[in-house]
CSV table of C-alpha atoms and ligand atoms in Angstrom, one decimal:
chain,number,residue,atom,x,y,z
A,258,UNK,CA,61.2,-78.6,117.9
A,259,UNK,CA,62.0,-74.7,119.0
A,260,UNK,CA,60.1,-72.6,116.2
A,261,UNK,CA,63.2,-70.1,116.4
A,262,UNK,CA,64.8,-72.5,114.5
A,263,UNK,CA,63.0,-74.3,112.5
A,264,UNK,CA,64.7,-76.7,110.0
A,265,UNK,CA,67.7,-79.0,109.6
A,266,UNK,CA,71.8,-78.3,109.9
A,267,UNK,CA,73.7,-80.0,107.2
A,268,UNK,CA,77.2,-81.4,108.6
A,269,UNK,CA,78.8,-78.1,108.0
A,270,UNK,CA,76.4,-76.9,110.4
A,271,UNK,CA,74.6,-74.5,107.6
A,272,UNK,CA,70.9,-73.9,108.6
A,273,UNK,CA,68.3,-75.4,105.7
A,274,UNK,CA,65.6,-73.3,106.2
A,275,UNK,CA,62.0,-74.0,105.0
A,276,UNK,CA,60.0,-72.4,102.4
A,277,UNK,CA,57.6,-70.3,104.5
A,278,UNK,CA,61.3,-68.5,106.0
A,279,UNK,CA,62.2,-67.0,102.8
A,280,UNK,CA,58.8,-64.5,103.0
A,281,UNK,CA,60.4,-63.4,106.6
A,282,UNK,CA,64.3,-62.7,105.1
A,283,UNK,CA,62.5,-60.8,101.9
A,284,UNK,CA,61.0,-58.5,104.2
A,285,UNK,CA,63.9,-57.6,106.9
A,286,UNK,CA,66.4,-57.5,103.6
A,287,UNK,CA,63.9,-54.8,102.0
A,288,UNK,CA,63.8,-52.7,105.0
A,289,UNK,CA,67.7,-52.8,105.2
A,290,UNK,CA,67.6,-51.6,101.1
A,291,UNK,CA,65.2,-49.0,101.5
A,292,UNK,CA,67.2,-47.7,104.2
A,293,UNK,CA,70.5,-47.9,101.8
A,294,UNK,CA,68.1,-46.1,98.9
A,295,UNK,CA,66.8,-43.3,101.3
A,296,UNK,CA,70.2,-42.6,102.7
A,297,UNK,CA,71.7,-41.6,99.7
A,298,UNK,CA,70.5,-38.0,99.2
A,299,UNK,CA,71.9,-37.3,102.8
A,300,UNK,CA,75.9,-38.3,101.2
A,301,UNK,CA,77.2,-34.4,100.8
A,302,UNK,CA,80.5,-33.1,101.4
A,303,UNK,CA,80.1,-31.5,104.7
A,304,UNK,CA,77.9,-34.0,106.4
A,305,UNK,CA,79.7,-36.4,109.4
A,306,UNK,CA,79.6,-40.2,109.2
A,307,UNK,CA,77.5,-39.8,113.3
A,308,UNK,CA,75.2,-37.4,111.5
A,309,UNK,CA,74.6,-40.4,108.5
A,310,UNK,CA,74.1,-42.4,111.1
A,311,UNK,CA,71.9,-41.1,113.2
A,312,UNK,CA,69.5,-40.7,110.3
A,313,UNK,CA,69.7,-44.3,109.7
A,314,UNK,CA,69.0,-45.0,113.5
A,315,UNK,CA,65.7,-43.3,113.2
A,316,UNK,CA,64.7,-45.0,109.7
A,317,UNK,CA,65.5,-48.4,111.1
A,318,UNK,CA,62.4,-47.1,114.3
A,319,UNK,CA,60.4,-45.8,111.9
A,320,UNK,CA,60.4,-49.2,109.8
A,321,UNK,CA,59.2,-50.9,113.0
A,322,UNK,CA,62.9,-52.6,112.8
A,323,UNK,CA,65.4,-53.4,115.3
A,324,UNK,CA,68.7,-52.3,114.7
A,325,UNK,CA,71.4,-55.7,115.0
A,326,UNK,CA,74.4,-53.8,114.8
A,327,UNK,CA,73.3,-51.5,118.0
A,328,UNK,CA,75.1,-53.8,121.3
A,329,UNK,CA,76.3,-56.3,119.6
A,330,UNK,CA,79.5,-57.4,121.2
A,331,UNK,CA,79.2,-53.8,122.1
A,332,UNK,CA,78.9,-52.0,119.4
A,333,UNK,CA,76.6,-49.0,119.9
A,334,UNK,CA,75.5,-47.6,116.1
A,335,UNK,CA,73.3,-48.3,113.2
A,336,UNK,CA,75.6,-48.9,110.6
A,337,UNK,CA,79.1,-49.3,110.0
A,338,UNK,CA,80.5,-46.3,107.6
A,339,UNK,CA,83.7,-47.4,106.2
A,340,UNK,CA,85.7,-44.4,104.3
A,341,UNK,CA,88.1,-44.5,101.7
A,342,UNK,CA,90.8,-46.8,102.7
A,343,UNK,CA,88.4,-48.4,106.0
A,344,UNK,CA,88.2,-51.8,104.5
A,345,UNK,CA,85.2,-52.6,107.2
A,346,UNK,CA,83.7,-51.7,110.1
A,347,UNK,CA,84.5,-48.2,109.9
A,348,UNK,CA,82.7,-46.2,113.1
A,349,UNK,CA,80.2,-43.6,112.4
A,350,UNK,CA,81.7,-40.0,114.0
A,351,UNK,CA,82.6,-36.7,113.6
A,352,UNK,CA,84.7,-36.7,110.7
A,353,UNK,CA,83.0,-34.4,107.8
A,354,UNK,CA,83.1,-36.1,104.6
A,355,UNK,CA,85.1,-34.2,101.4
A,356,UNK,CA,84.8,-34.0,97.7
A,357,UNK,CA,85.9,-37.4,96.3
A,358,UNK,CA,85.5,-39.6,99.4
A,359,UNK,CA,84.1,-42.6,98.7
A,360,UNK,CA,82.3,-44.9,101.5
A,361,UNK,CA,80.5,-48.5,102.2
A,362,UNK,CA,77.1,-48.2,104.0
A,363,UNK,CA,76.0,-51.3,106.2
A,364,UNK,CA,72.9,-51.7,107.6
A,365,UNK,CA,71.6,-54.9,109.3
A,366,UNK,CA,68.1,-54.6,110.6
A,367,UNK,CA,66.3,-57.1,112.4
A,368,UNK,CA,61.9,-57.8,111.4
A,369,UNK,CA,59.8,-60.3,112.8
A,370,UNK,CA,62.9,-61.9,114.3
A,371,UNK,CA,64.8,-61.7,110.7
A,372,UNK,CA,68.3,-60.5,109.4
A,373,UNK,CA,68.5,-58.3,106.5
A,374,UNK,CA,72.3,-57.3,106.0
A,375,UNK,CA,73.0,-55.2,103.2
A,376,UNK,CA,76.0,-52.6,102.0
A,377,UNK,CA,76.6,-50.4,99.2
A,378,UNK,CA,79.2,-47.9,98.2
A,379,UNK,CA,78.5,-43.8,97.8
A,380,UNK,CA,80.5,-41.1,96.9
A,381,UNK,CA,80.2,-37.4,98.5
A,382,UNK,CA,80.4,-34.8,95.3
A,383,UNK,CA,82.4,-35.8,92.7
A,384,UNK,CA,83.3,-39.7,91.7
A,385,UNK,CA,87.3,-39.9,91.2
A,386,UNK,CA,87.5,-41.9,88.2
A,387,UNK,CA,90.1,-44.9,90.4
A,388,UNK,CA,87.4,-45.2,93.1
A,389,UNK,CA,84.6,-45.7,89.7
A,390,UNK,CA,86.9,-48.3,88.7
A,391,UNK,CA,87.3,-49.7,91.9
A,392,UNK,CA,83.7,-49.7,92.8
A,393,UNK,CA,82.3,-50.9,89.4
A,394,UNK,CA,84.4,-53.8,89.6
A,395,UNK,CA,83.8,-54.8,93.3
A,396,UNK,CA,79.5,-54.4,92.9
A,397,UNK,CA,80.4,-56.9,89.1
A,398,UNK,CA,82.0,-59.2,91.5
A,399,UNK,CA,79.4,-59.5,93.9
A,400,UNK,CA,76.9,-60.6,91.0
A,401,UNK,CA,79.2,-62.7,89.5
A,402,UNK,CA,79.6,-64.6,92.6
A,403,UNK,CA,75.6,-63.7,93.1
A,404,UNK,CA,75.6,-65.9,90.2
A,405,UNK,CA,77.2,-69.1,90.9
A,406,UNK,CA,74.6,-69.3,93.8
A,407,UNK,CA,72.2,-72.3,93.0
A,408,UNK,CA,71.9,-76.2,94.4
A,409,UNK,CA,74.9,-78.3,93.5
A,410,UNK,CA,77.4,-75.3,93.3
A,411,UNK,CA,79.8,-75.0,95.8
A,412,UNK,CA,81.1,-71.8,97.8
A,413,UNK,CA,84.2,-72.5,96.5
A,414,UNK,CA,82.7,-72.0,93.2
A,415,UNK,CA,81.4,-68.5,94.5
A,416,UNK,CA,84.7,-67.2,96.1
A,417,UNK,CA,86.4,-68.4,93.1
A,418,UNK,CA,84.2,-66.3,90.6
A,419,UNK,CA,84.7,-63.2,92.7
A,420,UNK,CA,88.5,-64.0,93.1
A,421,UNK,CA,88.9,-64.3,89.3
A,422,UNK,CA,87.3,-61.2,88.4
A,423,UNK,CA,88.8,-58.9,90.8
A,424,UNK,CA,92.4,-60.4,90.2
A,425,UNK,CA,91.7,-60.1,86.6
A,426,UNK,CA,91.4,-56.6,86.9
A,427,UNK,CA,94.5,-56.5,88.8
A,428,UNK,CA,93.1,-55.8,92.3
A,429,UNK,CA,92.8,-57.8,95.4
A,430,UNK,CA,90.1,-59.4,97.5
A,431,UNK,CA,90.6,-59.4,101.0
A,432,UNK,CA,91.1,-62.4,103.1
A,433,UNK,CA,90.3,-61.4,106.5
A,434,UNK,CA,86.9,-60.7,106.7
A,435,UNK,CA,84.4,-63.3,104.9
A,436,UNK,CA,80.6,-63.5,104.3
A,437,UNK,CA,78.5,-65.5,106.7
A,438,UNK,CA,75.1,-67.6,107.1
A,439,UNK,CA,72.5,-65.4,108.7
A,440,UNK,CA,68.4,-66.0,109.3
A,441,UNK,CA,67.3,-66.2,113.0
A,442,UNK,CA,70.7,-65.1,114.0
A,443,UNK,CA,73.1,-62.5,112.6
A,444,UNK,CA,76.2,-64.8,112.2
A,445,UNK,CA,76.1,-68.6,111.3
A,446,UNK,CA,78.4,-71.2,109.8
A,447,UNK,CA,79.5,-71.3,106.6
A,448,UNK,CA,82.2,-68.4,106.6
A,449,UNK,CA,81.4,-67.4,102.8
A,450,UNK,CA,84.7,-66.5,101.7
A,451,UNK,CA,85.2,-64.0,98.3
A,452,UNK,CA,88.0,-66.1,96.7
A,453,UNK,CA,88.5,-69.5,96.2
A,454,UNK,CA,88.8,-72.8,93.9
A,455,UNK,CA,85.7,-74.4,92.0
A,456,UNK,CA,84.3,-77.4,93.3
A,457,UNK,CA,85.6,-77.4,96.9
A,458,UNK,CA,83.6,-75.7,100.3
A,459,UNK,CA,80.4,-77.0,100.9
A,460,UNK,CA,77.8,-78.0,98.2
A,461,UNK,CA,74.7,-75.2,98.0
A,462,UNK,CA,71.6,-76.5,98.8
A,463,UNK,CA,67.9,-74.9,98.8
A,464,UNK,CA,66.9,-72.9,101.8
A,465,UNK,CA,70.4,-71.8,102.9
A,466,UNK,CA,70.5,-67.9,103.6
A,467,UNK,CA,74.1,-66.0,103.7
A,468,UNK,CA,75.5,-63.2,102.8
A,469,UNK,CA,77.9,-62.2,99.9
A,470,UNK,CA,80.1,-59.1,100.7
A,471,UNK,CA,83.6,-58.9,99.1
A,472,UNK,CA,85.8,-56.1,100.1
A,473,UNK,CA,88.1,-55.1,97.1
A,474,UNK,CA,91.2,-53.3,97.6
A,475,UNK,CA,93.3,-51.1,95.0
A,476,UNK,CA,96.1,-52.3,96.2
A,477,UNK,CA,97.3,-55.0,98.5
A,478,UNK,CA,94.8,-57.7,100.7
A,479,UNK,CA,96.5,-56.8,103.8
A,480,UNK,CA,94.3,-55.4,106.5
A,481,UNK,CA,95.0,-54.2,110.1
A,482,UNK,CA,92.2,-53.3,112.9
A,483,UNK,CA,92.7,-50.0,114.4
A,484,UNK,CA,93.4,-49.6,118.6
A,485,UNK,CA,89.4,-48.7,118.6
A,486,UNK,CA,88.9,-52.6,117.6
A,487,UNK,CA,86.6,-52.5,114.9
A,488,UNK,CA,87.7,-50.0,112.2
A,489,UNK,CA,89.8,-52.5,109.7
A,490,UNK,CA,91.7,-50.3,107.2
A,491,UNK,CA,94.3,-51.6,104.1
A,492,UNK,CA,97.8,-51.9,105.7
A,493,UNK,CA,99.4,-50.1,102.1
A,494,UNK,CA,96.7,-47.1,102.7
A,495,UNK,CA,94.8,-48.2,99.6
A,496,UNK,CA,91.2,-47.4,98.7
A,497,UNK,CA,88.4,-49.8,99.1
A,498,UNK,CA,85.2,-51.2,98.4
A,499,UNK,CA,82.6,-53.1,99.6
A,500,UNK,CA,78.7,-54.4,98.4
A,501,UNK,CA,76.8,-56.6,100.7
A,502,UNK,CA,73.4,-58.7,99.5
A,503,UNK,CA,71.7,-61.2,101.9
A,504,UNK,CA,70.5,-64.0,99.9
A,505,UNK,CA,69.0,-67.3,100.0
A,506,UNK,CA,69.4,-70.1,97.8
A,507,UNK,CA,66.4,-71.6,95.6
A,508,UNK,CA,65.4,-74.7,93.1
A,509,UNK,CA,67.2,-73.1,90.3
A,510,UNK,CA,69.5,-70.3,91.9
A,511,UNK,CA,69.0,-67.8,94.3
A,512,UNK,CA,66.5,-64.8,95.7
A,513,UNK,CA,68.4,-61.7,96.8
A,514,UNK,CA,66.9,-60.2,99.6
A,515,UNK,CA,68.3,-56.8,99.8
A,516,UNK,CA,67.6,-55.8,95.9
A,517,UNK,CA,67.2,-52.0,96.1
A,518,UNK,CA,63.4,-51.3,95.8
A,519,UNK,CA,64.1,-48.1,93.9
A,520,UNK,CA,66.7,-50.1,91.4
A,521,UNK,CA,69.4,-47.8,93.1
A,522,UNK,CA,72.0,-50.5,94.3
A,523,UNK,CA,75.1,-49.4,92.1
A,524,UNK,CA,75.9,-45.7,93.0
A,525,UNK,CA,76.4,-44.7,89.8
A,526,UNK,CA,73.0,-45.9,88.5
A,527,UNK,CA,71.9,-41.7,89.5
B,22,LIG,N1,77.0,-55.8,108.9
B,22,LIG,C1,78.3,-56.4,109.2
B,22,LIG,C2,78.4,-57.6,108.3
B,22,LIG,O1,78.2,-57.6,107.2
B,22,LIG,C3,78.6,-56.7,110.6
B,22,LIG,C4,78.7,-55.4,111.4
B,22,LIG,S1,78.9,-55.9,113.0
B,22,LIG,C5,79.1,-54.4,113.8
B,22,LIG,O2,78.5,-58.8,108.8
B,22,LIG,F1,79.0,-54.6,115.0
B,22,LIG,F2,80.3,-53.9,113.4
B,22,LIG,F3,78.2,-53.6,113.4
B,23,LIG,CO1,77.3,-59.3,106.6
B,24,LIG,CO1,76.7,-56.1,106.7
């Protein structure tokens, strides 16, 4: 058997990885939260998205990491800074970030051959009270679908968890961009989508590693992708947020890989 990739595929094609892999994932995921944590005194008004970016790039070096994002399918940066209404994918650049903008961070890092993919939101200066809302109730939605993770569940169980919530609080998930499996490789079957009806999708089983990341829109789901082919922004112009945890599933629920070291996942927590 290739050592790359060790394990079995169920028939949905999901990796089950082996015991000894979760050690690997724990360690790429805390290099990609660190990052995340040390980044945040650099988010000032005045400061460009290339400049947050470039500080990142020499973190992920410094860490002894790889940066995933940097050529893949040509992509040629560190992170993906998504601002305001940028649903995903936004492009580090020269635009200066104001009072009251809000933006995702995502890192992806790669250690010892291991993905650690992780995003967070952070405001520059001040917090509009909308984008708290907004934010608050797209990070409660990751760990509520964070916590239908364990063996027997079903990713339909996940989406539907986040799906419930958000809509509850009478804002949309979006439908065009979904989690994914990740270990060896950055992208891998399942497509973990963020909404969803209990009991359907494939059933969870130990060592499966994917990502949660539901993007959460003010106002309507809709996306487009810009004519730059990445940056995907809400077709109404509405704000949006994002959180990202790599995690992999256990005997009784789940380990998150990318748990902020320094407690600091939730931008509001200081
Ligand atoms: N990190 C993103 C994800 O959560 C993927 C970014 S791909 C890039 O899957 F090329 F845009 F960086
Ligand atoms: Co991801
Ligand atoms: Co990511």
């Amino acid at each position: 058997m290739n050592d790359q990739h060790r394990g079995r595929l169920t028939r949905d094609g999901i990796r089950i990885h082996e015991a000894g892999d979760f050690a690997g994932m724990h360690r790429a995921g805390q290099v990609a939260a660190r990052i995340l944590d040390e980044i945040a005194a650099h988010v000032q008004p005045g400061v460009t998205t290339g400049e947050l970016d470039r500080i990142i790039e020499a973190k992920v070096a410094e860490a002894g990491a790889k940066s995933a994002t940097i050529g893949y399918k040509g992509y040629q940066h560190a992170s993906c800074i998504s601002l305001n209404h940028v649903v995903c994918h936004g492009i580090p650049g020269d635009k200066k970030l104001k009072d009251g903008d809000i933006l995702n961070i995502d890192v992806t890092v790669i250690v010892d051959g291991w993905f650690g993919d992780t995003s967070r939101m952070y405001a520059a200066g001040t917090l509009p009270r909308k984008a708290e809302r907004l934010i608050e109730v797209t990070h409660d939605a990751l760990m509520l679908g964070i916590e239908a993770v364990k063996p027997g569940n079903t990713f339909g169980d996940i989406g539907h968890a986040i799906q419930s919530f958000v809509e509850a609080h009478r804002m949309s998930v979006v439908r065009d961009f979904c989690g994914h499996g990740l270990g060896r490789v950055f992208h891998a079957p399942p497509n973990v989508l963020h909404y969803g009806r209990p009991g359907t999708g494939p059933v969870l089983e130990e060592g499966m590693f994917f990502t949660i990341e539901p993007m959460v829109n003010i106002g309507r789901p809709e996306t487009k992708v810009l004519a730059d082919d990445w940056t995907a922004v809400t077709r109404d112009k509405s704000l949006s947020a994002q959180f990202e945890h790599s995690v992999g599933v256990t005997a009784t629920g789940c380990e998150i890989f990318t748990l902020s070291p320094a407690g600091r996942f939730h931008p509001t927590y200081g």
